[in-house]
Structures are given as structure tokens and as C-alpha cells.
GROMACS .gro file of C-alpha atoms in nm:
model
   93
    1UNK     CA    1  -2.148  -0.039  -2.125
    2UNK     CA    2  -2.108   0.047  -1.760
    3UNK     CA    3  -2.275  -0.104  -1.457
    4UNK     CA    4  -2.363   0.065  -1.133
    5UNK     CA    5  -2.062   0.218  -0.957
    6UNK     CA    6  -2.155  -0.002  -0.662
    7UNK     CA    7  -2.035  -0.300  -0.866
    8UNK     CA    8  -1.685  -0.149  -0.878
    9UNK     CA    9  -1.622  -0.276  -1.227
   10UNK     CA   10  -1.742  -0.257  -1.584
   11UNK     CA   11  -1.852  -0.554  -1.786
   12UNK     CA   12  -1.759  -0.546  -2.151
   13UNK     CA   13  -2.048  -0.607  -2.388
   14UNK     CA   14  -1.859  -0.895  -2.552
   15UNK     CA   15  -1.828  -1.065  -2.210
   16UNK     CA   16  -2.205  -1.056  -2.172
   17UNK     CA   17  -2.256  -1.177  -2.529
   18UNK     CA   18  -2.022  -1.473  -2.466
   19UNK     CA   19  -2.226  -1.571  -2.159
   20UNK     CA   20  -2.550  -1.587  -2.356
   21UNK     CA   21  -2.630  -1.782  -2.674
   22UNK     CA   22  -2.589  -1.635  -3.020
   23UNK     CA   23  -2.871  -1.392  -2.951
   24UNK     CA   24  -2.778  -1.078  -2.763
   25UNK     CA   25  -2.924  -1.062  -2.413
   26UNK     CA   26  -3.227  -0.848  -2.345
   27UNK     CA   27  -3.192  -0.571  -2.089
   28UNK     CA   28  -3.453  -0.424  -1.855
   29UNK     CA   29  -3.373  -0.131  -1.626
   30UNK     CA   30  -3.549  -0.085  -1.292
   31UNK     CA   31  -3.523   0.242  -1.105
   32UNK     CA   32  -3.464   0.205  -0.733
   33UNK     CA   33  -3.445   0.455  -0.451
   34UNK     CA   34  -3.325   0.426  -0.092
   35UNK     CA   35  -3.378   0.694   0.172
   36UNK     CA   36  -3.124   0.729   0.452
   37UNK     CA   37  -3.113   0.933   0.768
   38UNK     CA   38  -2.760   1.025   0.876
   39UNK     CA   39  -2.704   0.708   1.081
   40UNK     CA   40  -2.824   0.492   0.793
   41UNK     CA   41  -2.603   0.679   0.546
   42UNK     CA   42  -2.300   0.639   0.769
   43UNK     CA   43  -2.376   0.270   0.812
   44UNK     CA   44  -2.409   0.230   0.435
   45UNK     CA   45  -2.072   0.396   0.383
   46UNK     CA   46  -1.898   0.195   0.653
   47UNK     CA   47  -2.038  -0.132   0.517
   48UNK     CA   48  -1.833  -0.087   0.200
   49UNK     CA   49  -1.511  -0.287   0.211
   50UNK     CA   50  -1.306  -0.013   0.046
   51UNK     CA   51  -1.367   0.260   0.307
   52UNK     CA   52  -1.094   0.355   0.553
   53UNK     CA   53  -1.128   0.177   0.888
   54UNK     CA   54  -1.110   0.339   1.233
   55UNK     CA   55  -0.749   0.429   1.304
   56UNK     CA   56  -0.678   0.515   0.942
   57UNK     CA   57  -0.584   0.884   0.911
   58UNK     CA   58  -0.857   0.929   0.647
   59UNK     CA   59  -1.136   0.781   0.862
   60UNK     CA   60  -1.238   1.093   1.061
   61UNK     CA   61  -1.202   1.332   0.765
   62UNK     CA   62  -1.421   1.095   0.560
   63UNK     CA   63  -1.694   1.100   0.826
   64UNK     CA   64  -1.669   1.479   0.859
   65UNK     CA   65  -1.714   1.515   0.484
   66UNK     CA   66  -2.004   1.270   0.488
   67UNK     CA   67  -2.174   1.480   0.758
   68UNK     CA   68  -2.116   1.795   0.551
   69UNK     CA   69  -2.264   1.633   0.240
   70UNK     CA   70  -2.561   1.502   0.436
   71UNK     CA   71  -2.629   1.839   0.597
   72UNK     CA   72  -2.606   2.016   0.263
   73UNK     CA   73  -2.837   1.785   0.069
   74UNK     CA   74  -3.077   1.633   0.322
   75UNK     CA   75  -3.446   1.702   0.291
   76UNK     CA   76  -3.658   1.630   0.593
   77UNK     CA   77  -3.362   1.460   0.761
   78UNK     CA   78  -3.303   1.215   0.476
   79UNK     CA   79  -3.099   1.182   0.159
   80UNK     CA   80  -3.186   0.964  -0.138
   81UNK     CA   81  -2.969   0.713  -0.321
   82UNK     CA   82  -3.105   0.656  -0.668
   83UNK     CA   83  -3.003   0.342  -0.853
   84UNK     CA   84  -3.066   0.185  -1.189
   85UNK     CA   85  -3.070  -0.194  -1.164
   86UNK     CA   86  -2.997  -0.357  -1.498
   87UNK     CA   87  -3.139  -0.705  -1.552
   88UNK     CA   88  -2.992  -0.905  -1.839
   89UNK     CA   89  -3.177  -1.211  -1.961
   90UNK     CA   90  -3.167  -1.451  -2.253
   91UNK     CA   91  -3.070  -1.805  -2.350
   92UNK     CA   92  -2.744  -1.934  -2.206
   93UNK     CA   93  -2.477  -2.085  -2.427
   0.00000   0.00000   0.00000
């Protein structure tokens, strides 16, 4: 089972099972969507702790590639991020 890439890790199913009681947790998936103009997209990228910082040799090439991706896929000046949010619920151990 894999979580959103934004979580930067996978949770093993047995880890979730150990957190809940003997019954397996229930799962509900909610679809989410965010729209970004270029400035919002750049801000979203730069808010991630793993991105190169100014002064890093990869910083400017990263922003140039981001601009290229935005220009290629934007519609009406915006791009969409589509997410699946997984909610696990059940009785705790």
C-alpha cells in the first residue's frame, strides 16, 4: 500500500494493522484538487524542504524546468494538482 508521494514514505499494511485493534482499519478516499497559477506553483515547490535552495547549482535549472512544465500544461493560466487523500479509521489497540 502506498500513500501520497507528498508523504515521502510508504506505510506497510502491517504497521497500520498494528496501530488499530484486531479489526482491520476502514479506508475512505477523498479526491482533492488544487489549482495553481505560476507564482502559486513555484511557491508550492519552494515550500518543500527537499528542493534545492538559492545558491545551489540545481536551483535555477529546477525553476527553468518548472516554468517549462507550467507553460506546456497550463490551461487558462493554471495547472491542477490532483490528490487522493486516504482516511483510515477504526478502533485503536
